Short mmCIF file of C-alpha atoms and ligand atoms in Angstrom, two decimals:
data_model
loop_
_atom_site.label_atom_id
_atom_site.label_comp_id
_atom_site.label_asym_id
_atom_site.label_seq_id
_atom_site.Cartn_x
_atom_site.Cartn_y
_atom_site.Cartn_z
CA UNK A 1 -44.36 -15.87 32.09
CA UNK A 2 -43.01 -12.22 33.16
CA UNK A 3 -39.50 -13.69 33.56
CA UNK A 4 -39.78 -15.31 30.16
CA UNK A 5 -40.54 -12.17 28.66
CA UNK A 6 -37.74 -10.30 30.05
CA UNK A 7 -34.99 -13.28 28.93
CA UNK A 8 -36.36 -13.06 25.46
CA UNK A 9 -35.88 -9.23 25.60
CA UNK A 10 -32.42 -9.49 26.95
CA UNK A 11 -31.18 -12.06 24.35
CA UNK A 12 -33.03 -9.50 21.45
CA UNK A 13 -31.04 -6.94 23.12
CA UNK A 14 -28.38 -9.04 22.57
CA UNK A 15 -28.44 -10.39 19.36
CA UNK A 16 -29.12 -6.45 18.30
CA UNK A 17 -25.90 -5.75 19.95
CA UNK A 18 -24.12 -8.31 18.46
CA UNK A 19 -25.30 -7.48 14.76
CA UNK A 20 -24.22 -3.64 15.02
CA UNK A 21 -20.69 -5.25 16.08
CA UNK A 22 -20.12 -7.28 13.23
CA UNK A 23 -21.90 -4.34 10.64
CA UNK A 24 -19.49 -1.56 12.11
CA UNK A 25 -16.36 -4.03 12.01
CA UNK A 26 -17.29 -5.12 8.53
CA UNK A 27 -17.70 -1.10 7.53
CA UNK A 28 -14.26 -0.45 9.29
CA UNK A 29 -12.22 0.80 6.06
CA UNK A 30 -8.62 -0.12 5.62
CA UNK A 31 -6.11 3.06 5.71
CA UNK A 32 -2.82 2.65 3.27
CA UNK A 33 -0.32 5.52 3.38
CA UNK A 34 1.75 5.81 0.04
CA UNK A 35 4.86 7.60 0.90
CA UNK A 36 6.96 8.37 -1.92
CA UNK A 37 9.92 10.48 -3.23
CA UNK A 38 10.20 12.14 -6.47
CA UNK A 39 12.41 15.08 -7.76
CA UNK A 40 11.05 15.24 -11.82
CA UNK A 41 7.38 13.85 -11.36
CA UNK A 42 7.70 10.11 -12.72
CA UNK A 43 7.42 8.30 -9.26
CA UNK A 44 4.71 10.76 -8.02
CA UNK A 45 2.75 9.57 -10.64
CA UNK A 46 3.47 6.13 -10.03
CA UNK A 47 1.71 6.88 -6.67
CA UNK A 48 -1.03 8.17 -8.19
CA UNK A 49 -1.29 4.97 -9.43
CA UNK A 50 -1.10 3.44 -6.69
CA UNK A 51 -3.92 5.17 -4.79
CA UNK A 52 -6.17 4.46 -7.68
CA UNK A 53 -5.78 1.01 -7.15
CA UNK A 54 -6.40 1.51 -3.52
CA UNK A 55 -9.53 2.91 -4.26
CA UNK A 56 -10.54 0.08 -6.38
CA UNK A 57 -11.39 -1.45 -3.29
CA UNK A 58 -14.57 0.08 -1.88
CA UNK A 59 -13.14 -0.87 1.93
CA UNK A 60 -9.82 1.26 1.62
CA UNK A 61 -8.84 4.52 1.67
CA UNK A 62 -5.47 5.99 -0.04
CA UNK A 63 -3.36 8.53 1.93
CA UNK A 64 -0.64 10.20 -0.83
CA UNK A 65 2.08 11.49 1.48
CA UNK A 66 5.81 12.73 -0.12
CA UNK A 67 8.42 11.33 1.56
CA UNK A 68 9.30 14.71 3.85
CA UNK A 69 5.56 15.11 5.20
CA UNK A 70 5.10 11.85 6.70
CA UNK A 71 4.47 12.39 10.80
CA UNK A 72 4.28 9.64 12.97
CA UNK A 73 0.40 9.69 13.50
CA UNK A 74 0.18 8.84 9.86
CA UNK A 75 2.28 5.47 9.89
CA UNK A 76 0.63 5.03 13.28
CA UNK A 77 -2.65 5.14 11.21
CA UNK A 78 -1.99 2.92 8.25
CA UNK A 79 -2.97 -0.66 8.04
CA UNK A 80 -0.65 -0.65 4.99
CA UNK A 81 2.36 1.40 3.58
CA UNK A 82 3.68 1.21 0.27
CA UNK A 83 7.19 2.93 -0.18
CA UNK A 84 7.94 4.65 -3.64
CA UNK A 85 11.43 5.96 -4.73
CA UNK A 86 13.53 6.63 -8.13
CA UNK A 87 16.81 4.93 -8.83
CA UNK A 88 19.53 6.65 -7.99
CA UNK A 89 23.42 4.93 -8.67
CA UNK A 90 21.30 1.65 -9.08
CA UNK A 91 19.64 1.99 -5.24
CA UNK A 92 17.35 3.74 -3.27
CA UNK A 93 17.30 8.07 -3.25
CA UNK A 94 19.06 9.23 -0.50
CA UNK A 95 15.80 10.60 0.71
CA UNK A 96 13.74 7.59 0.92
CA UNK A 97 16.60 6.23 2.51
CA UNK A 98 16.75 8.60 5.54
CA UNK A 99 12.50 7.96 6.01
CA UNK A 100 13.62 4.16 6.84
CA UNK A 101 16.48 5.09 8.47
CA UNK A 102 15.08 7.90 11.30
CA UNK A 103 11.44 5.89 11.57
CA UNK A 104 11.01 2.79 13.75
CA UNK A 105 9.12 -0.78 13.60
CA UNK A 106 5.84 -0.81 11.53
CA UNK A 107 4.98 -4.66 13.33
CA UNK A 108 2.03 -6.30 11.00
CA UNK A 109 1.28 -3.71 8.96
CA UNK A 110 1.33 -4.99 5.21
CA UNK A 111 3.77 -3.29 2.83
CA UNK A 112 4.48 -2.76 -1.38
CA UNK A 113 6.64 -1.13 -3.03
CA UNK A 114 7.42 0.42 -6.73
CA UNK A 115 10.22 2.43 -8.26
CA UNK A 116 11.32 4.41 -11.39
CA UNK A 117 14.30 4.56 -13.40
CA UNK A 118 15.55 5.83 -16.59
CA UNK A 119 17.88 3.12 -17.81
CA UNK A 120 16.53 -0.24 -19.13
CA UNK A 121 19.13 -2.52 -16.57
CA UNK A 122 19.38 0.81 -14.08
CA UNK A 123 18.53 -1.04 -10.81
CA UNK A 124 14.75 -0.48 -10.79
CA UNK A 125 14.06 -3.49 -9.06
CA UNK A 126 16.69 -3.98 -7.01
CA UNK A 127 15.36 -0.53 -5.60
CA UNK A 128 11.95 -2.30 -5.25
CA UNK A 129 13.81 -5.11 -3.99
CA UNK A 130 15.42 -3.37 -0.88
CA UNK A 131 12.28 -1.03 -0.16
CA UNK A 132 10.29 -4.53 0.44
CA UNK A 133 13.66 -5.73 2.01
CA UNK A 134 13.10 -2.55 4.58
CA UNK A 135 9.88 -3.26 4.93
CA UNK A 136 10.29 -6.81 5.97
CA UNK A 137 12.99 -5.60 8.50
CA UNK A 138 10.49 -3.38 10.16
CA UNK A 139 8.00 -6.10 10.79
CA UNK A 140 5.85 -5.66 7.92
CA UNK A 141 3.69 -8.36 5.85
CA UNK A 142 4.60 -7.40 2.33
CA UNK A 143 3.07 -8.42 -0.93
CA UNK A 144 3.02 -7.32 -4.78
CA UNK A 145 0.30 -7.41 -7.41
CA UNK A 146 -0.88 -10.70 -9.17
CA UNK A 147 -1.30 -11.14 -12.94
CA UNK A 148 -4.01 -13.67 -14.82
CA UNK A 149 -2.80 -13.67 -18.51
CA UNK A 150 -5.10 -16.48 -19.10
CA UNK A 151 -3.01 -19.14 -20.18
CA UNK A 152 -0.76 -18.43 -16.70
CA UNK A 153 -1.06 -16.28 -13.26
CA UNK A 154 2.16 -14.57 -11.65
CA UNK A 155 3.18 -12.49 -9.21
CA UNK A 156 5.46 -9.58 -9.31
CA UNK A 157 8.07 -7.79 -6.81
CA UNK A 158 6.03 -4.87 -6.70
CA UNK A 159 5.51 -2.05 -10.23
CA UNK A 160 8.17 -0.07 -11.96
CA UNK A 161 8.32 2.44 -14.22
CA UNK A 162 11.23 2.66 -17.16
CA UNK A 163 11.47 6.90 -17.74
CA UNK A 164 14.29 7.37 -20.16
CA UNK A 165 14.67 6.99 -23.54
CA UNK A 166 13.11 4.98 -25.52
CA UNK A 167 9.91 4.58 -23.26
CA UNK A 168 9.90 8.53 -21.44
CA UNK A 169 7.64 9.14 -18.62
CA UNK A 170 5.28 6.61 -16.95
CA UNK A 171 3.19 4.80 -19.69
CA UNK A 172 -0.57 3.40 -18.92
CA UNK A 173 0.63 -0.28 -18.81
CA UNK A 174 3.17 0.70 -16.33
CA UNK A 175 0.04 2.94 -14.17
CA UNK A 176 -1.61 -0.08 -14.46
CA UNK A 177 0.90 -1.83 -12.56
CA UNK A 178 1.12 0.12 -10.17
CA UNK A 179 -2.94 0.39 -9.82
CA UNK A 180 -2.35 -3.30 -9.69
CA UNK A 181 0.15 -3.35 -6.67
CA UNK A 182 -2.33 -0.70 -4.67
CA UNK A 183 -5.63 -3.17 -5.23
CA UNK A 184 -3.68 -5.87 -3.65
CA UNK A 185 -2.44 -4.20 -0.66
CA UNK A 186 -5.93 -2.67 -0.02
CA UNK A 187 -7.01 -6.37 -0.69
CA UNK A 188 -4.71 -8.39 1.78
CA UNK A 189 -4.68 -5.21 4.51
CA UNK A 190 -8.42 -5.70 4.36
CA UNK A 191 -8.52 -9.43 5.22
CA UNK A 192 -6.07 -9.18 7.52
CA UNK A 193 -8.18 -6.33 9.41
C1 LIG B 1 21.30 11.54 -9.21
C2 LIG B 1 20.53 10.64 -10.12
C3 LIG B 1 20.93 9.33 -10.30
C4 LIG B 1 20.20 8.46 -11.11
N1 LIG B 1 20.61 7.16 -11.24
C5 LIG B 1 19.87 6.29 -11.97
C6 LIG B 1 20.23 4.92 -12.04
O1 LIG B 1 21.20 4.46 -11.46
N2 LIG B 1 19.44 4.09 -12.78
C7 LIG B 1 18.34 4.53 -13.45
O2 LIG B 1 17.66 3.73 -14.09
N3 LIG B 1 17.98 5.84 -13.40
C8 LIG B 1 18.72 6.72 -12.67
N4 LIG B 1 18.33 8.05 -12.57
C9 LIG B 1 17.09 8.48 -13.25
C10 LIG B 1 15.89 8.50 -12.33
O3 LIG B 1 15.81 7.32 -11.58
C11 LIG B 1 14.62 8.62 -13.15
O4 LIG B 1 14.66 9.77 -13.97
C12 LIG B 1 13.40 8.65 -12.26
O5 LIG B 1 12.25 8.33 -13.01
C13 LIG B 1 13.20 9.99 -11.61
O6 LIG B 1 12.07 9.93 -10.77
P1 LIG B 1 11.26 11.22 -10.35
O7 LIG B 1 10.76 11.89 -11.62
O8 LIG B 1 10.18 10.72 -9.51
O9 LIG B 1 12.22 12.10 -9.61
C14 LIG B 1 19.05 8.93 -11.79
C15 LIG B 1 18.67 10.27 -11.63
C16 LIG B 1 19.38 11.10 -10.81
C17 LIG B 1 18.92 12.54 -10.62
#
Protein backbone atom coordinates (compact mmCIF):
# COMPACT_ATOMS: atom_id res chain seq x y z
CA UNK A 1 0.00 0.00 0.00
CA UNK A 2 3.11 2.34 1.08
CA UNK A 3 4.70 1.70 -2.35
CA UNK A 4 1.44 2.57 -4.03
CA UNK A 5 1.35 5.72 -2.36
CA UNK A 6 4.72 6.80 -3.23
CA UNK A 7 4.15 5.84 -7.28
CA UNK A 8 1.04 7.92 -7.21
CA UNK A 9 3.10 10.79 -5.66
CA UNK A 10 5.87 10.45 -8.12
CA UNK A 11 3.59 10.41 -11.25
CA UNK A 12 1.65 13.79 -9.45
CA UNK A 13 5.07 15.06 -9.23
CA UNK A 14 5.24 14.37 -12.59
CA UNK A 15 2.36 15.38 -14.27
CA UNK A 16 2.97 18.85 -12.12
CA UNK A 17 6.23 18.99 -13.82
CA UNK A 18 5.05 18.38 -17.01
CA UNK A 19 2.16 21.10 -16.86
CA UNK A 20 4.64 24.03 -15.74
CA UNK A 21 6.64 22.87 -19.03
CA UNK A 22 4.07 23.26 -21.43
CA UNK A 23 2.54 26.73 -19.39
CA UNK A 24 6.15 28.39 -19.47
CA UNK A 25 6.74 27.23 -23.24
CA UNK A 26 3.30 28.43 -24.18
CA UNK A 27 4.14 31.98 -22.19
CA UNK A 28 7.57 32.05 -24.05
CA UNK A 29 7.00 35.45 -26.14
CA UNK A 30 8.29 35.76 -29.63
CA UNK A 31 11.16 38.60 -30.05
CA UNK A 32 11.10 40.50 -33.70
CA UNK A 33 13.84 43.09 -34.25
CA UNK A 34 12.77 45.83 -36.87
CA UNK A 35 15.90 47.26 -38.20
CA UNK A 36 15.43 50.05 -40.43
CA UNK A 37 17.09 53.05 -42.21
CA UNK A 38 15.71 56.40 -42.67
CA UNK A 39 17.33 59.86 -43.41
CA UNK A 40 13.79 62.26 -43.57
CA UNK A 41 11.45 60.20 -41.16
CA UNK A 42 9.02 58.32 -43.72
CA UNK A 43 10.50 54.72 -43.25
CA UNK A 44 10.94 55.23 -39.45
CA UNK A 45 7.49 55.59 -39.32
CA UNK A 46 6.79 52.77 -41.40
CA UNK A 47 8.51 50.86 -38.51
CA UNK A 48 6.48 52.23 -36.17
CA UNK A 49 4.05 50.56 -37.95
CA UNK A 50 5.41 47.73 -37.96
CA UNK A 51 5.93 47.25 -34.21
CA UNK A 52 2.33 48.08 -33.70
CA UNK A 53 1.40 45.25 -35.54
CA UNK A 54 3.83 43.21 -33.61
CA UNK A 55 2.17 44.08 -30.64
CA UNK A 56 -1.12 43.09 -31.93
CA UNK A 57 -0.11 39.83 -30.99
CA UNK A 58 -0.22 39.44 -27.21
CA UNK A 59 2.84 36.62 -27.58
CA UNK A 60 5.42 39.08 -29.30
CA UNK A 61 7.44 41.69 -28.45
CA UNK A 62 8.77 44.55 -31.00
CA UNK A 63 12.45 45.63 -30.79
CA UNK A 64 12.77 49.18 -33.06
CA UNK A 65 16.48 49.24 -33.85
CA UNK A 66 17.98 51.94 -36.77
CA UNK A 67 20.00 50.36 -39.00
CA UNK A 68 23.59 51.63 -37.29
CA UNK A 69 22.63 50.31 -33.63
CA UNK A 70 21.99 46.83 -34.39
CA UNK A 71 24.76 44.52 -32.27
CA UNK A 72 24.97 41.05 -32.76
CA UNK A 73 23.19 39.97 -29.44
CA UNK A 74 20.13 41.58 -30.88
CA UNK A 75 19.84 39.47 -34.23
CA UNK A 76 21.11 36.66 -32.01
CA UNK A 77 17.87 37.39 -30.00
CA UNK A 78 15.19 37.73 -32.60
CA UNK A 79 12.91 34.98 -33.65
CA UNK A 80 12.06 37.39 -36.51
CA UNK A 81 13.65 40.42 -38.38
CA UNK A 82 11.98 42.64 -40.63
CA UNK A 83 14.39 44.92 -42.74
CA UNK A 84 13.13 48.55 -43.63
CA UNK A 85 14.89 50.93 -46.15
CA UNK A 86 13.97 54.00 -48.62
CA UNK A 87 14.56 53.83 -52.32
CA UNK A 88 17.42 55.14 -53.39
CA UNK A 89 18.36 55.08 -57.60
CA UNK A 90 15.44 52.45 -57.64
CA UNK A 91 17.37 49.94 -54.88
CA UNK A 92 18.25 49.54 -51.53
CA UNK A 93 20.14 52.76 -49.34
CA UNK A 94 23.56 52.25 -49.27
CA UNK A 95 23.20 51.85 -45.58
CA UNK A 96 20.86 49.05 -45.34
CA UNK A 97 22.98 47.61 -47.79
CA UNK A 98 26.24 47.50 -45.76
CA UNK A 99 23.92 45.85 -42.49
CA UNK A 100 23.44 42.72 -45.00
CA UNK A 101 26.60 42.97 -46.31
CA UNK A 102 29.04 43.00 -42.86
CA UNK A 103 26.32 40.59 -40.84
CA UNK A 104 26.25 36.80 -41.31
CA UNK A 105 23.51 33.84 -41.61
CA UNK A 106 20.21 34.46 -39.67
CA UNK A 107 19.30 30.27 -40.29
CA UNK A 108 15.30 29.91 -39.49
CA UNK A 109 14.58 32.98 -38.28
CA UNK A 110 11.41 34.40 -40.18
CA UNK A 111 11.85 37.67 -42.09
CA UNK A 112 9.52 40.87 -43.77
CA UNK A 113 10.28 43.57 -45.25
CA UNK A 114 8.80 47.22 -46.32
CA UNK A 115 10.18 50.26 -48.08
CA UNK A 116 9.46 53.94 -49.01
CA UNK A 117 9.78 55.94 -52.00
CA UNK A 118 8.80 59.15 -53.41
CA UNK A 119 8.04 58.36 -57.03
CA UNK A 120 4.88 56.41 -58.05
CA UNK A 121 7.12 53.61 -60.43
CA UNK A 122 10.49 54.59 -58.16
CA UNK A 123 11.49 50.97 -57.32
CA UNK A 124 9.65 50.60 -54.00
CA UNK A 125 9.15 47.12 -54.36
CA UNK A 126 11.84 45.99 -56.05
CA UNK A 127 13.62 47.42 -52.81
CA UNK A 128 11.18 45.18 -50.82
CA UNK A 129 11.86 42.65 -53.30
CA UNK A 130 15.71 42.32 -52.71
CA UNK A 131 15.49 42.98 -48.79
CA UNK A 132 13.26 39.58 -48.72
CA UNK A 133 15.72 38.38 -51.52
CA UNK A 134 18.62 39.02 -48.65
CA UNK A 135 16.75 37.61 -46.29
CA UNK A 136 16.14 34.38 -48.05
CA UNK A 137 19.96 34.24 -48.79
CA UNK A 138 20.71 34.35 -45.13
CA UNK A 139 18.56 31.40 -44.26
CA UNK A 140 15.54 33.11 -43.26
CA UNK A 141 11.69 31.95 -43.55
CA UNK A 142 10.15 35.08 -44.95
CA UNK A 143 6.56 36.07 -45.30
CA UNK A 144 4.31 39.30 -45.97
CA UNK A 145 0.90 40.35 -44.69
CA UNK A 146 -2.45 38.75 -45.96
CA UNK A 147 -5.53 40.72 -47.07
CA UNK A 148 -9.47 39.46 -46.75
CA UNK A 149 -11.40 42.03 -48.94
CA UNK A 150 -14.33 39.83 -48.68
CA UNK A 151 -15.09 38.95 -52.03
CA UNK A 152 -11.08 37.74 -52.34
CA UNK A 153 -7.89 37.12 -49.91
CA UNK A 154 -4.20 38.04 -51.13
CA UNK A 155 -1.00 38.26 -50.12
CA UNK A 156 1.49 40.97 -50.54
CA UNK A 157 5.49 41.26 -50.94
CA UNK A 158 5.72 42.96 -47.82
CA UNK A 159 4.18 47.19 -47.16
CA UNK A 160 5.33 50.31 -48.88
CA UNK A 161 4.93 53.65 -48.50
CA UNK A 162 4.59 56.26 -51.69
CA UNK A 163 6.18 59.85 -49.98
CA UNK A 164 6.26 62.30 -52.81
CA UNK A 165 3.93 64.23 -54.41
CA UNK A 166 0.78 63.65 -54.81
CA UNK A 167 0.41 61.28 -51.69
CA UNK A 168 3.43 63.08 -49.13
CA UNK A 169 4.42 61.30 -46.09
CA UNK A 170 3.16 57.88 -44.89
CA UNK A 171 -0.74 57.82 -45.00
CA UNK A 172 -2.91 55.53 -42.42
CA UNK A 173 -3.79 52.95 -45.17
CA UNK A 174 -0.19 52.62 -45.92
CA UNK A 175 0.56 52.31 -41.58
CA UNK A 176 -1.89 49.89 -41.84
CA UNK A 177 0.07 47.90 -44.10
CA UNK A 178 2.73 47.89 -42.53
CA UNK A 179 0.83 47.05 -39.02
CA UNK A 180 -0.36 44.32 -41.28
CA UNK A 181 3.13 42.89 -42.32
CA UNK A 182 4.31 43.11 -38.36
CA UNK A 183 0.99 40.94 -37.11
CA UNK A 184 2.00 38.32 -39.49
CA UNK A 185 5.53 37.93 -38.69
CA UNK A 186 4.70 37.97 -34.91
CA UNK A 187 2.00 35.40 -36.09
CA UNK A 188 4.13 32.79 -38.13
CA UNK A 189 7.46 33.45 -35.69
CA UNK A 190 5.05 32.42 -32.97
CA UNK A 191 3.96 29.07 -34.45
CA UNK A 192 7.06 28.30 -35.54
CA UNK A 193 8.46 28.82 -31.81
C1 LIG B 1 19.71 59.94 -52.79
C2 LIG B 1 18.24 59.68 -52.92
C3 LIG B 1 17.77 58.89 -53.95
C4 LIG B 1 16.40 58.61 -54.06
N1 LIG B 1 15.97 57.79 -55.07
C5 LIG B 1 14.66 57.46 -55.15
C6 LIG B 1 14.20 56.55 -56.14
O1 LIG B 1 14.96 56.03 -56.96
N2 LIG B 1 12.88 56.23 -56.16
C7 LIG B 1 11.99 56.76 -55.28
O2 LIG B 1 10.81 56.43 -55.33
N3 LIG B 1 12.40 57.64 -54.32
C8 LIG B 1 13.72 57.99 -54.23
N4 LIG B 1 14.16 58.84 -53.24
C9 LIG B 1 13.17 59.34 -52.25
C10 LIG B 1 13.16 58.53 -50.97
O3 LIG B 1 13.12 57.16 -51.24
C11 LIG B 1 11.93 58.88 -50.15
O4 LIG B 1 11.88 60.26 -49.89
C12 LIG B 1 11.89 58.09 -48.88
O5 LIG B 1 10.57 58.09 -48.35
C13 LIG B 1 12.82 58.64 -47.83
O6 LIG B 1 12.75 57.84 -46.68
P1 LIG B 1 13.16 58.38 -45.25
O7 LIG B 1 12.29 59.58 -44.93
O8 LIG B 1 12.93 57.26 -44.35
O9 LIG B 1 14.61 58.77 -45.35
C14 LIG B 1 15.49 59.15 -53.12
C15 LIG B 1 15.98 59.98 -52.10
C16 LIG B 1 17.32 60.23 -51.99
C17 LIG B 1 17.83 61.09 -50.85
Amino acid sequence: MKALNFSFQIFIVIVCVLISTTISLAQQKVNILIVYYSSTGNTQQMANGVSEGIQRDSNATATLKKVDEVTSDDLAAADGIVLGCPTYWGTIANPMKSFLDINGFWESKVGGAFSTGAMRAGGKEHVVVSLLLALMMKGVIVVGPVYDFGAFQSGALGATAMTGPPDDGVSESELDDARALGERVAKIAGRLK
